[in-house]
PDB file of C-alpha atoms in Angstrom:
ATOM      1  CA  SER A1430     -17.885  -2.511 -11.030  1.00  0.00           C
ATOM      2  CA  ILE A1431     -16.718  -3.576  -7.567  1.00  0.00           C
ATOM      3  CA  LYS A1432     -17.577  -1.001  -4.890  1.00  0.00           C
ATOM      4  CA  ASN A1433     -18.343  -3.183  -1.846  1.00  0.00           C
ATOM      5  CA  VAL A1434     -16.320  -4.345   1.161  1.00  0.00           C
ATOM      6  CA  ARG A1435     -17.335  -7.370   3.211  1.00  0.00           C
ATOM      7  CA  LEU A1436     -15.974  -8.218   6.654  1.00  0.00           C
ATOM      8  CA  TRP A1437     -16.130 -11.881   7.705  1.00  0.00           C
ATOM      9  CA  ASP A1438     -15.703 -13.748  10.986  1.00  0.00           C
ATOM     10  CA  ILE A1439     -13.068 -16.387  10.163  1.00  0.00           C
ATOM     11  CA  LYS A1440     -14.162 -18.651  13.036  1.00  0.00           C
ATOM     12  CA  ASN A1441     -17.537 -19.451  11.505  1.00  0.00           C
ATOM     13  CA  TRP A1442     -17.357 -17.509   8.190  1.00  0.00           C
ATOM     14  CA  GLU A1443     -20.365 -15.396   9.053  1.00  0.00           C
ATOM     15  CA  LEU A1444     -20.706 -12.031   7.349  1.00  0.00           C
ATOM     16  CA  ILE A1445     -20.199  -9.271   9.937  1.00  0.00           C
ATOM     17  CA  THR A1446     -20.360  -6.122   7.815  1.00  0.00           C
ATOM     18  CA  ASN A1447     -21.263  -5.444   4.197  1.00  0.00           C
ATOM     19  CA  ILE A1448     -20.381  -1.906   3.073  1.00  0.00           C
ATOM     20  CA  THR A1449     -21.978  -1.289  -0.314  1.00  0.00           C
ATOM     21  CA  LYS A1450     -21.517   1.306  -3.043  1.00  0.00           C
ATOM     22  CA  ILE A1451     -18.499   2.909  -1.385  1.00  0.00           C
ATOM     23  CA  TYR A1452     -17.560   4.888  -4.477  1.00  0.00           C
ATOM     24  CA  LYS A1453     -19.800   6.530  -7.050  1.00  0.00           C
ATOM     25  CA  THR A1454     -17.238   6.254  -9.852  1.00  0.00           C
ATOM     26  CA  GLY A1455     -14.554   3.745 -10.765  1.00  0.00           C
ATOM     27  CA  TYR A1456     -14.233   0.701  -8.557  1.00  0.00           C
ATOM     28  CA  LEU A1457     -12.761  -0.231  -5.204  1.00  0.00           C
ATOM     29  CA  TYR A1458      -9.172  -1.332  -5.737  1.00  0.00           C
ATOM     30  CA  SER A1459      -7.803  -2.114  -2.279  1.00  0.00           C
ATOM     31  CA  ALA A1460      -8.725  -2.165   1.423  1.00  0.00           C
ATOM     32  CA  SER A1461      -6.805  -2.470   4.689  1.00  0.00           C
ATOM     33  CA  PHE A1462      -7.293  -2.553   8.467  1.00  0.00           C
ATOM     34  CA  LEU A1463      -6.308   0.142  10.940  1.00  0.00           C
ATOM     35  CA  ILE A1464      -6.632  -0.243  14.723  1.00  0.00           C
ATOM     36  CA  ASP A1465      -6.149   3.004  16.648  1.00  0.00           C
ATOM     37  CA  ASP A1466      -6.821   3.363  20.392  1.00  0.00           C
ATOM     38  CA  ASP A1467      -8.817   0.120  20.364  1.00  0.00           C
ATOM     39  CA  LYS A1468     -11.016   1.458  17.553  1.00  0.00           C
ATOM     40  CA  ASN A1469     -11.179  -0.658  14.412  1.00  0.00           C
ATOM     41  CA  TYR A1470     -11.272   0.873  10.956  1.00  0.00           C
ATOM     42  CA  ILE A1471     -11.420  -0.247   7.338  1.00  0.00           C
ATOM     43  CA  VAL A1472      -9.470   1.963   4.919  1.00  0.00           C
ATOM     44  CA  THR A1473     -10.346   1.921   1.204  1.00  0.00           C
ATOM     45  CA  CYS A1474      -9.193   3.455  -2.086  1.00  0.00           C
ATOM     46  CA  ASN A1475     -10.530   3.430  -5.629  1.00  0.00           C
ATOM     47  CA  SER A1476      -9.549   3.694  -9.278  1.00  0.00           C
ATOM     48  CA  SER A1477     -11.330   6.949 -10.005  1.00  0.00           C
ATOM     49  CA  GLN A1478      -9.905  10.293 -11.063  1.00  0.00           C
ATOM     50  CA  LYS A1479     -12.970  12.079  -9.701  1.00  0.00           C
ATOM     51  CA  SER A1480     -13.159  13.907  -6.380  1.00  0.00           C
ATOM     52  CA  GLU A1481     -13.468  10.790  -4.191  1.00  0.00           C
ATOM     53  CA  GLY A1482     -10.471   9.962  -2.014  1.00  0.00           C
ATOM     54  CA  ILE A1483      -9.448   7.555   0.731  1.00  0.00           C
ATOM     55  CA  LYS A1484     -12.489   6.533   2.760  1.00  0.00           C
ATOM     56  CA  ILE A1485     -12.391   5.214   6.334  1.00  0.00           C
ATOM     57  CA  PHE A1486     -15.187   3.154   7.904  1.00  0.00           C
ATOM     58  CA  ASP A1487     -15.736   1.616  11.315  1.00  0.00           C
ATOM     59  CA  PHE A1488     -16.500  -2.096  11.577  1.00  0.00           C
ATOM     60  CA  TYR A1489     -20.228  -1.345  11.524  1.00  0.00           C
ATOM     61  CA  GLY A1490     -19.894   0.150   8.062  1.00  0.00           C
ATOM     62  CA  VAL A1491     -20.275   3.798   9.097  1.00  0.00           C
ATOM     63  CA  GLN A1492     -17.950   6.174   7.261  1.00  0.00           C
ATOM     64  CA  THR A1493     -15.894   8.150   9.784  1.00  0.00           C
ATOM     65  CA  LYS A1494     -13.880  10.348   7.428  1.00  0.00           C
ATOM     66  CA  GLU A1495     -12.477  10.840   3.943  1.00  0.00           C
ATOM     67  CA  ILE A1496      -8.960  11.956   3.014  1.00  0.00           C
ATOM     68  CA  PRO A1497      -8.537  13.731  -0.347  1.00  0.00           C
ATOM     69  CA  ASN A1498      -6.045  11.985  -2.629  1.00  0.00           C
ATOM     70  CA  SER A1499      -5.531  14.496  -5.470  1.00  0.00           C
ATOM     71  CA  ASN A1500      -8.120  13.002  -7.846  1.00  0.00           C
ATOM     72  CA  GLU A1501      -5.982  10.091  -8.994  1.00  0.00           C
ATOM     73  CA  ASP A1502      -6.136   6.352  -9.518  1.00  0.00           C
ATOM     74  CA  THR A1503      -4.943   4.523  -6.400  1.00  0.00           C
ATOM     75  CA  TYR A1504      -3.898   0.904  -6.876  1.00  0.00           C
ATOM     76  CA  PHE A1505      -2.791  -0.047  -3.401  1.00  0.00           C
ATOM     77  CA  ILE A1506      -3.506   0.967   0.174  1.00  0.00           C
ATOM     78  CA  ASP A1507      -2.018  -0.136   3.482  1.00  0.00           C
ATOM     79  CA  THR A1508      -1.384   1.180   6.986  1.00  0.00           C
ATOM     80  CA  TYR A1509       1.741   1.481   9.118  1.00  0.00           C
ATOM     81  CA  TYR A1510       2.121   2.161  12.837  1.00  0.00           C
ATOM     82  CA  ASP A1511       5.316   3.957  13.859  1.00  0.00           C
ATOM     83  CA  LYS A1512       6.148   2.712  17.365  1.00  0.00           C
ATOM     84  CA  LYS A1513       8.509   5.614  18.079  1.00  0.00           C
ATOM     85  CA  LEU A1514       6.144   8.381  17.019  1.00  0.00           C
ATOM     86  CA  PHE A1515       3.023   6.539  18.262  1.00  0.00           C
ATOM     87  CA  LYS A1516       1.357   7.384  14.961  1.00  0.00           C
ATOM     88  CA  TYR A1517      -0.568   5.614  12.246  1.00  0.00           C
ATOM     89  CA  PHE A1518       0.122   6.323   8.604  1.00  0.00           C
ATOM     90  CA  ILE A1519      -1.868   5.424   5.494  1.00  0.00           C
ATOM     91  CA  LEU A1520       0.196   4.382   2.467  1.00  0.00           C
ATOM     92  CA  THR A1521      -1.092   4.657  -1.098  1.00  0.00           C
ATOM     93  CA  GLY A1522       0.320   3.475  -4.411  1.00  0.00           C
ATOM     94  CA  ASN A1523      -0.823   5.804  -7.186  1.00  0.00           C
ATOM     95  CA  ILE A1524      -0.051   6.665 -10.791  1.00  0.00           C
ATOM     96  CA  GLY A1525       3.558   7.860 -10.813  1.00  0.00           C
ATOM     97  CA  TYR A1526       4.276   7.978  -7.090  1.00  0.00           C
ATOM     98  CA  VAL A1527       3.629   6.723  -3.574  1.00  0.00           C
ATOM     99  CA  LYS A1528       2.144   8.799  -0.763  1.00  0.00           C
ATOM    100  CA  SER A1529       1.938   8.558   3.019  1.00  0.00           C
ATOM    101  CA  TYR A1530      -0.733  10.307   5.097  1.00  0.00           C
ATOM    102  CA  ASP A1531      -0.842  11.089   8.805  1.00  0.00           C
ATOM    103  CA  PHE A1532      -3.992   9.344   9.989  1.00  0.00           C
ATOM    104  CA  SER A1533      -4.469  11.657  13.002  1.00  0.00           C
ATOM    105  CA  THR A1534      -4.378  14.885  10.973  1.00  0.00           C
ATOM    106  CA  ASN A1535      -5.629  13.580   7.572  1.00  0.00           C
ATOM    107  CA  LYS A1536      -2.738  15.471   5.964  1.00  0.00           C
ATOM    108  CA  LEU A1537      -0.203  14.344   3.373  1.00  0.00           C
ATOM    109  CA  TYR A1538       2.989  13.287   5.166  1.00  0.00           C
ATOM    110  CA  TYR A1539       5.336  12.602   2.223  1.00  0.00           C
ATOM    111  CA  LYS A1540       5.153  12.120  -1.512  1.00  0.00           C
ATOM    112  CA  TYR A1541       7.712   9.603  -2.808  1.00  0.00           C
ATOM    113  CA  PHE A1542       8.437  10.612  -6.405  1.00  0.00           C
ATOM    114  CA  ASP A1543      11.059   9.424  -8.883  1.00  0.00           C
ATOM    115  CA  LYS A1544      11.136  11.717 -11.935  1.00  0.00           C
ATOM    116  CA  GLY A1545      10.243   9.987 -15.186  1.00  0.00           C
ATOM    117  CA  ASN A1546       8.062   7.261 -13.699  1.00  0.00           C
ATOM    118  CA  ASN A1547       4.414   7.647 -14.662  1.00  0.00           C
ATOM    119  CA  ARG A1548       3.406   4.040 -14.088  1.00  0.00           C
ATOM    120  CA  GLY A1549       1.278   2.657 -11.274  1.00  0.00           C
ATOM    121  CA  HIS A1550       2.711   1.454  -7.980  1.00  0.00           C
ATOM    122  CA  ASP A1551       1.072  -1.874  -7.170  1.00  0.00           C
ATOM    123  CA  SER A1552       2.512  -2.793  -3.792  1.00  0.00           C
ATOM    124  CA  ILE A1553       4.175  -1.145  -0.783  1.00  0.00           C
ATOM    125  CA  ILE A1554       5.873  -2.611   2.251  1.00  0.00           C
ATOM    126  CA  ILE A1555       7.547  -1.053   5.308  1.00  0.00           C
ATOM    127  CA  ASP A1556      10.795  -2.300   6.816  1.00  0.00           C
ATOM    128  CA  ASP A1557      11.221  -0.903  10.348  1.00  0.00           C
ATOM    129  CA  SER A1558      13.503  -3.644  11.626  1.00  0.00           C
ATOM    130  CA  LYS A1559      16.502  -1.319  11.845  1.00  0.00           C
ATOM    131  CA  GLU A1560      17.162   2.275  12.931  1.00  0.00           C
ATOM    132  CA  MET A1561      15.979   3.793   9.656  1.00  0.00           C
ATOM    133  CA  VAL A1562      12.389   3.099   8.582  1.00  0.00           C
ATOM    134  CA  LYS A1563      12.292   2.190   4.892  1.00  0.00           C
ATOM    135  CA  LEU A1564       9.424   2.153   2.434  1.00  0.00           C
ATOM    136  CA  ILE A1565       9.765  -0.315  -0.451  1.00  0.00           C
ATOM    137  CA  ASP A1566       7.479  -0.208  -3.469  1.00  0.00           C
ATOM    138  CA  SER A1567       7.043  -2.106  -6.738  1.00  0.00           C
ATOM    139  CA  SER A1568       6.146  -0.319  -9.946  1.00  0.00           C
ATOM    140  CA  GLY A1569       4.724  -0.940 -13.382  1.00  0.00           C
ATOM    141  CA  ASP A1570       7.932   0.409 -14.917  1.00  0.00           C
ATOM    142  CA  GLY A1571       9.905  -2.631 -13.741  1.00  0.00           C
ATOM    143  CA  PHE A1572      11.665  -1.036 -10.776  1.00  0.00           C
ATOM    144  CA  ILE A1573      11.715  -1.638  -7.038  1.00  0.00           C
ATOM    145  CA  ARG A1574      12.390   1.564  -5.109  1.00  0.00           C
ATOM    146  CA  VAL A1575      13.642   1.793  -1.526  1.00  0.00           C
ATOM    147  CA  TRP A1576      12.868   5.087   0.228  1.00  0.00           C
ATOM    148  CA  LYS A1577      13.616   6.683   3.561  1.00  0.00           C
ATOM    149  CA  PHE A1578      10.100   6.718   4.999  1.00  0.00           C
ATOM    150  CA  HIS A1579      10.619   9.823   7.150  1.00  0.00           C
ATOM    151  CA  GLY A1580      11.989  12.250   4.584  1.00  0.00           C
ATOM    152  CA  GLY A1581      11.026  10.725   1.250  1.00  0.00           C
ATOM    153  CA  ILE A1582      14.632  10.272   0.056  1.00  0.00           C
ATOM    154  CA  LEU A1583      15.253   7.615  -2.623  1.00  0.00           C
ATOM    155  CA  LEU A1584      17.897   5.232  -1.217  1.00  0.00           C
ATOM    156  CA  ASN A1585      17.994   2.495  -3.849  1.00  0.00           C
ATOM    157  CA  LYS A1586      16.467   1.747  -7.247  1.00  0.00           C
ATOM    158  CA  ILE A1587      16.504  -1.857  -8.440  1.00  0.00           C
ATOM    159  CA  SER A1588      15.733  -2.786 -12.049  1.00  0.00           C
ATOM    160  CA  ILE A1589      13.999  -6.116 -12.627  1.00  0.00           C
ATOM    161  CA  GLY A1590      13.815  -5.636 -16.402  1.00  0.00           C
ATOM    162  CA  LYS A1591      11.007  -4.763 -18.796  1.00  0.00           C
ATOM    163  CA  TYR A1592       8.332  -6.533 -16.739  1.00  0.00           C
ATOM    164  CA  GLU A1593       5.632  -4.843 -14.707  1.00  0.00           C
ATOM    165  CA  LEU A1594       5.924  -5.611 -10.997  1.00  0.00           C
ATOM    166  CA  ARG A1595       3.019  -6.532  -8.737  1.00  0.00           C
ATOM    167  CA  GLY A1596       3.018  -7.815  -5.143  1.00  0.00           C
ATOM    168  CA  ILE A1597       6.135  -7.824  -2.945  1.00  0.00           C
ATOM    169  CA  CYS A1598       6.995  -9.698   0.241  1.00  0.00           C
ATOM    170  CA  LEU A1599       9.911  -8.819   2.519  1.00  0.00           C
ATOM    171  CA  TRP A1600      12.127 -11.589   3.894  1.00  0.00           C
ATOM    172  CA  ASN A1601      14.584 -10.908   6.748  1.00  0.00           C
ATOM    173  CA  SER A1602      15.029  -7.277   5.630  1.00  0.00           C
ATOM    174  CA  ASN A1603      17.553  -8.560   3.063  1.00  0.00           C
ATOM    175  CA  TYR A1604      15.431 -10.125   0.333  1.00  0.00           C
ATOM    176  CA  LEU A1605      12.210  -9.489  -1.545  1.00  0.00           C
ATOM    177  CA  PHE A1606       9.882 -11.835  -3.362  1.00  0.00           C
ATOM    178  CA  VAL A1607       8.423  -9.903  -6.310  1.00  0.00           C
ATOM    179  CA  GLY A1608       5.506 -10.881  -8.554  1.00  0.00           C
ATOM    180  CA  CYS A1609       6.254 -10.086 -12.230  1.00  0.00           C
ATOM    181  CA  THR A1610       4.208 -10.057 -15.421  1.00  0.00           C
ATOM    182  CA  ASP A1611       6.536 -12.605 -17.040  1.00  0.00           C
ATOM    183  CA  ASN A1612       4.595 -15.165 -14.929  1.00  0.00           C
ATOM    184  CA  THR A1613       7.370 -15.530 -12.351  1.00  0.00           C
ATOM    185  CA  ILE A1614       8.095 -14.651  -8.752  1.00  0.00           C
ATOM    186  CA  LYS A1615      11.628 -13.339  -8.418  1.00  0.00           C
ATOM    187  CA  LEU A1616      13.808 -13.479  -5.325  1.00  0.00           C
ATOM    188  CA  VAL A1617      15.797 -10.236  -5.136  1.00  0.00           C
ATOM    189  CA  GLU A1618      18.683  -9.340  -2.838  1.00  0.00           C
ATOM    190  CA  ILE A1619      17.982  -5.753  -1.810  1.00  0.00           C
ATOM    191  CA  ALA A1620      21.535  -4.574  -1.045  1.00  0.00           C
ATOM    192  CA  ASN A1621      22.990  -5.259  -4.501  1.00  0.00           C
ATOM    193  CA  GLY A1622      19.809  -5.572  -6.573  1.00  0.00           C
ATOM    194  CA  LEU A1623      20.609  -9.069  -7.799  1.00  0.00           C
ATOM    195  CA  VAL A1624      17.841 -11.436  -8.897  1.00  0.00           C
ATOM    196  CA  MET A1625      18.815 -14.620  -7.045  1.00  0.00           C
ATOM    197  CA  LYS A1626      16.043 -16.877  -8.385  1.00  0.00           C
ATOM    198  CA  SER A1627      13.153 -16.743 -10.811  1.00  0.00           C
ATOM    199  CA  LEU A1628      10.354 -19.047  -9.692  1.00  0.00           C
ATOM    200  CA  VAL A1629       7.825 -20.346 -12.243  1.00  0.00           C
ATOM    201  CA  GLY A1630       4.573 -21.551 -10.714  1.00  0.00           C
ATOM    202  CA  TYR A1631       1.901 -20.891 -13.351  1.00  0.00           C
ATOM    203  CA  ASN A1632       1.485 -19.804 -16.949  1.00  0.00           C
TER     204      ASN A1632
END
């Protein structure tokens, strides 16, 4: 099972850091960068329901801390810097819900939960282009959910159908590209939830 993270120099493709055997159980599912006060970190999560949580390493491969994540499978991890609060947050997509953590305190910030959804959340993106910061996530139950990031309030719930949803990409704060298990990428208008196009690129 995959439990390693490798950091490469893209100028010459030399291996800078190789962090091995990060988790004892499960496997490493996702990793992200976090740069705080000129210090560089790698943030990781895994697919284990044991006691291991979110692990943070410096670029030399030394673990700096671990944040408990309620003993659950975590499919996606990312980071977000709030320019108004001058704070970093860690975002995780888990079974049934999404979470945000305050990086400075290691504490849970909000839990974004929609009753009845017990499927995995495979991608998260932040839209802070306007006054209200929004968190958008894609789920295995075929829905895109738009949340108020500070407060955890569900603002919009968009049904894509019976397909599981994977990666999402935000375009101009008005549209999303969404990867679906029907082998398509769908272009979705966020305001009204309409699927504008269904792009077929592979089988």
